[in-house]
């Protein structure tokens, strides 16, 4: 998820939370009699004869309007779900741009090389990498499955002294931001054939 998607999530969730808080607070205040002087009036149902009459007078089109509103909300929710899963994966990455020409590398090949460097550590069971972000500031997203019996310091040392420096050298950049998601699993037991 990029920063723009994260900011949209925060604003959207804050708006939904505010609306629900206002609705819940007003329902609680009505139930406690804040909107009327008479306690018995506060205990009358919200859906009274006026509301039922409104729906009876405006039936069938009010239900079509409710269905349309539900469809719009469902489409917005689907768009939000797709935005969560979308990645800005790069196809090519420009390494050098000069008067004699442009040098580009395959982002997939670079990601595979980074993953292979990470997997060369004995602490790592498997690794996957993606290059994301703009052309001028690429970032690396790593998903690493590490052996739970190996100290995390070993994995951290391998990433900071082997895999990431190799990638910075290949891209000819001083800094390349990297995010690693590490999950721990037990190492697979060796299989033995018994005859």
Coordinates of C-alpha atoms in Angstrom, one line a residue:
X1 CA 0.0 0.0 0.0
X2 CA 1.5 3.4 -0.9
X3 CA 1.2 6.7 1.0
X4 CA -1.7 8.0 -1.1
X5 CA -3.8 4.8 -0.5
X6 CA -2.9 4.9 3.3
X7 CA -4.0 8.6 3.5
X8 CA -7.2 7.8 1.7
X9 CA -7.8 4.9 4.1
X10 CA -7.3 7.1 7.2
X11 CA -9.6 9.9 5.9
X12 CA -12.3 7.4 4.8
X13 CA -12.2 5.5 8.1
X14 CA -12.2 8.8 10.1
X15 CA -15.3 10.0 8.2
X16 CA -17.2 6.7 8.7
X17 CA -16.2 6.7 12.4
X18 CA -17.4 10.3 12.8
X19 CA -20.8 9.5 11.1
X20 CA -21.3 6.4 13.2
X21 CA -20.3 8.2 16.4
X22 CA -22.8 11.0 15.7
X23 CA -25.6 8.6 14.9
X24 CA -24.9 6.5 18.0
X25 CA -24.6 9.6 20.2
X26 CA -27.9 11.0 18.9
X27 CA -29.6 7.6 19.4
X28 CA -28.2 7.4 23.0
X29 CA -29.2 11.0 23.7
X30 CA -32.7 10.4 22.4
X31 CA -33.1 7.3 24.5
X32 CA -32.0 9.3 27.6
X33 CA -34.5 12.0 26.8
X34 CA -32.2 14.8 25.8
X35 CA -34.4 15.9 22.9
X36 CA -37.7 16.1 24.8
X37 CA -38.8 17.3 28.2
X38 CA -41.2 14.3 28.6
X39 CA -39.6 11.0 29.6
X40 CA -42.4 9.0 28.0
X41 CA -41.9 10.8 24.7
X42 CA -38.2 9.7 24.7
X43 CA -39.3 6.0 24.9
X44 CA -41.5 6.1 21.8
X45 CA -40.2 4.1 18.9
X46 CA -38.1 5.8 16.3
X47 CA -40.1 4.1 13.5
X48 CA -43.6 5.4 14.2
X49 CA -46.6 6.0 12.0
X50 CA -45.1 8.9 10.2
X51 CA -42.1 6.9 9.0
X52 CA -44.3 3.9 8.0
X53 CA -46.7 6.3 6.2
X54 CA -43.8 7.9 4.3
X55 CA -42.6 4.5 3.0
X56 CA -46.2 3.5 2.2
X57 CA -46.8 6.7 0.2
X58 CA -43.5 6.5 -1.7
X59 CA -43.3 2.7 -2.2
X60 CA -42.0 1.3 -5.0
X61 CA -39.5 4.1 -6.0
X62 CA -38.1 4.5 -2.5
X63 CA -36.9 0.8 -2.6
X64 CA -35.3 1.4 -6.0
X65 CA -33.5 4.4 -4.5
X66 CA -32.3 2.3 -1.6
X67 CA -31.1 -0.4 -3.9
X68 CA -29.2 2.2 -6.0
X69 CA -27.6 3.7 -2.9
X70 CA -26.6 0.1 -1.8
X71 CA -25.1 -0.6 -5.2
X72 CA -23.0 2.6 -5.1
X73 CA -21.7 1.8 -1.6
X74 CA -20.9 -1.8 -2.8
X75 CA -18.9 -0.4 -5.8
X76 CA -17.0 2.0 -3.6
X77 CA -16.2 -0.8 -1.2
X78 CA -14.9 -3.0 -4.1
X79 CA -12.8 -0.1 -5.5
X80 CA -11.3 0.3 -2.0
X81 CA -10.5 -3.5 -1.8
X82 CA -8.8 -3.4 -5.2
X83 CA -6.8 -0.4 -4.2
X84 CA -5.5 -2.3 -1.1
X85 CA -4.1 -5.1 -3.3
X86 CA -2.7 -2.9 -6.1
X87 CA 1.1 -2.6 -6.2
X88 CA 3.1 -0.2 -8.2
X89 CA 5.4 -2.8 -9.5
X90 CA 8.0 -1.6 -11.9
X91 CA 8.7 -3.4 -15.2
X92 CA 11.9 -1.7 -16.1
X93 CA 14.3 0.5 -14.1
X94 CA 16.5 3.2 -15.6
X95 CA 20.0 2.9 -14.3
X96 CA 21.7 5.5 -16.3
X97 CA 20.5 8.3 -18.6
X98 CA 23.1 10.3 -20.6
X99 CA 23.9 11.8 -23.9
X100 CA 25.1 8.5 -25.3
X101 CA 22.0 6.6 -24.4
X102 CA 19.8 5.1 -21.8
X103 CA 20.5 2.0 -19.7
X104 CA 17.6 0.1 -18.3
X105 CA 17.3 -3.2 -16.4
X106 CA 14.4 -5.5 -16.0
X107 CA 12.8 -4.8 -12.6
X108 CA 11.8 -8.5 -12.4
X109 CA 15.3 -9.7 -13.0
X110 CA 16.6 -7.3 -10.4
X111 CA 14.0 -8.4 -7.9
X112 CA 14.9 -12.1 -8.6
X113 CA 18.6 -11.3 -8.0
X114 CA 17.8 -9.6 -4.7
X115 CA 15.6 -12.5 -3.6
X116 CA 18.5 -14.9 -4.6
X117 CA 20.9 -12.9 -2.5
X118 CA 18.6 -13.0 0.5
X119 CA 18.0 -16.7 0.1
X120 CA 21.8 -17.3 0.1
X121 CA 21.7 -16.8 3.9
X122 CA 21.4 -20.1 5.9
X123 CA 18.8 -18.3 8.1
X124 CA 16.4 -17.9 5.1
X125 CA 14.0 -20.6 4.0
X126 CA 12.5 -18.6 1.1
X127 CA 12.4 -15.0 -0.2
X128 CA 10.5 -13.0 -2.7
X129 CA 11.2 -9.3 -3.8
X130 CA 9.5 -6.6 -5.8
X131 CA 10.8 -3.2 -7.0
X132 CA 8.1 -0.5 -6.5
X133 CA 7.8 3.2 -6.6
X134 CA 8.8 6.0 -9.0
X135 CA 11.7 5.7 -11.5
X136 CA 13.8 8.2 -9.5
X137 CA 13.3 6.6 -6.1
X138 CA 12.7 2.8 -6.4
X139 CA 12.0 0.9 -3.3
X140 CA 12.4 -2.8 -2.5
X141 CA 9.6 -4.9 -0.8
X142 CA 10.9 -8.2 0.6
X143 CA 8.9 -11.1 1.9
X144 CA 11.2 -13.4 3.8
X145 CA 10.5 -16.8 5.5
X146 CA 13.2 -17.4 8.0
X147 CA 14.2 -20.3 10.2
X148 CA 12.8 -19.7 13.6
X149 CA 15.8 -21.3 15.3
X150 CA 18.4 -18.9 13.8
X151 CA 18.9 -15.6 15.6
X152 CA 17.3 -12.6 13.9
X153 CA 20.6 -10.7 14.1
X154 CA 22.1 -13.2 11.5
X155 CA 19.3 -12.4 9.1
X156 CA 19.6 -8.6 9.7
X157 CA 23.4 -8.8 9.2
X158 CA 23.0 -10.7 5.9
X159 CA 20.5 -8.2 4.6
X160 CA 22.5 -5.1 5.5
X161 CA 25.9 -6.4 4.5
X162 CA 25.2 -8.6 1.5
X163 CA 21.8 -8.4 -0.2
X164 CA 21.0 -4.6 0.0
X165 CA 24.6 -3.4 -0.8
X166 CA 24.6 -5.7 -3.9
X167 CA 21.3 -4.1 -5.0
X168 CA 22.6 -0.5 -4.4
X169 CA 25.7 -1.3 -6.4
X170 CA 23.6 -2.8 -9.3
X171 CA 21.3 0.3 -9.4
X172 CA 24.2 2.7 -8.9
X173 CA 22.4 4.5 -6.0
X174 CA 23.6 5.5 -2.6
X175 CA 20.3 4.7 -1.0
X176 CA 17.5 2.3 -1.9
X177 CA 14.7 2.1 0.8
X178 CA 13.8 -1.4 1.7
X179 CA 10.9 -3.0 3.7
X180 CA 11.2 -6.6 4.8
X181 CA 8.3 -8.6 6.1
X182 CA 9.7 -11.6 7.9
X183 CA 7.8 -14.6 9.0
X184 CA 9.3 -17.3 11.1
X185 CA 8.8 -21.0 10.5
X186 CA 10.5 -24.2 11.7
X187 CA 13.1 -25.6 9.3
X188 CA 11.8 -28.5 7.3
X189 CA 13.0 -31.8 8.7
X190 CA 15.3 -33.8 6.4
X191 CA 13.6 -36.8 4.8
X192 CA 15.1 -40.2 5.2
X193 CA 14.2 -43.3 3.3
X194 CA 13.9 -46.4 5.5
X195 CA 14.1 -49.8 3.9

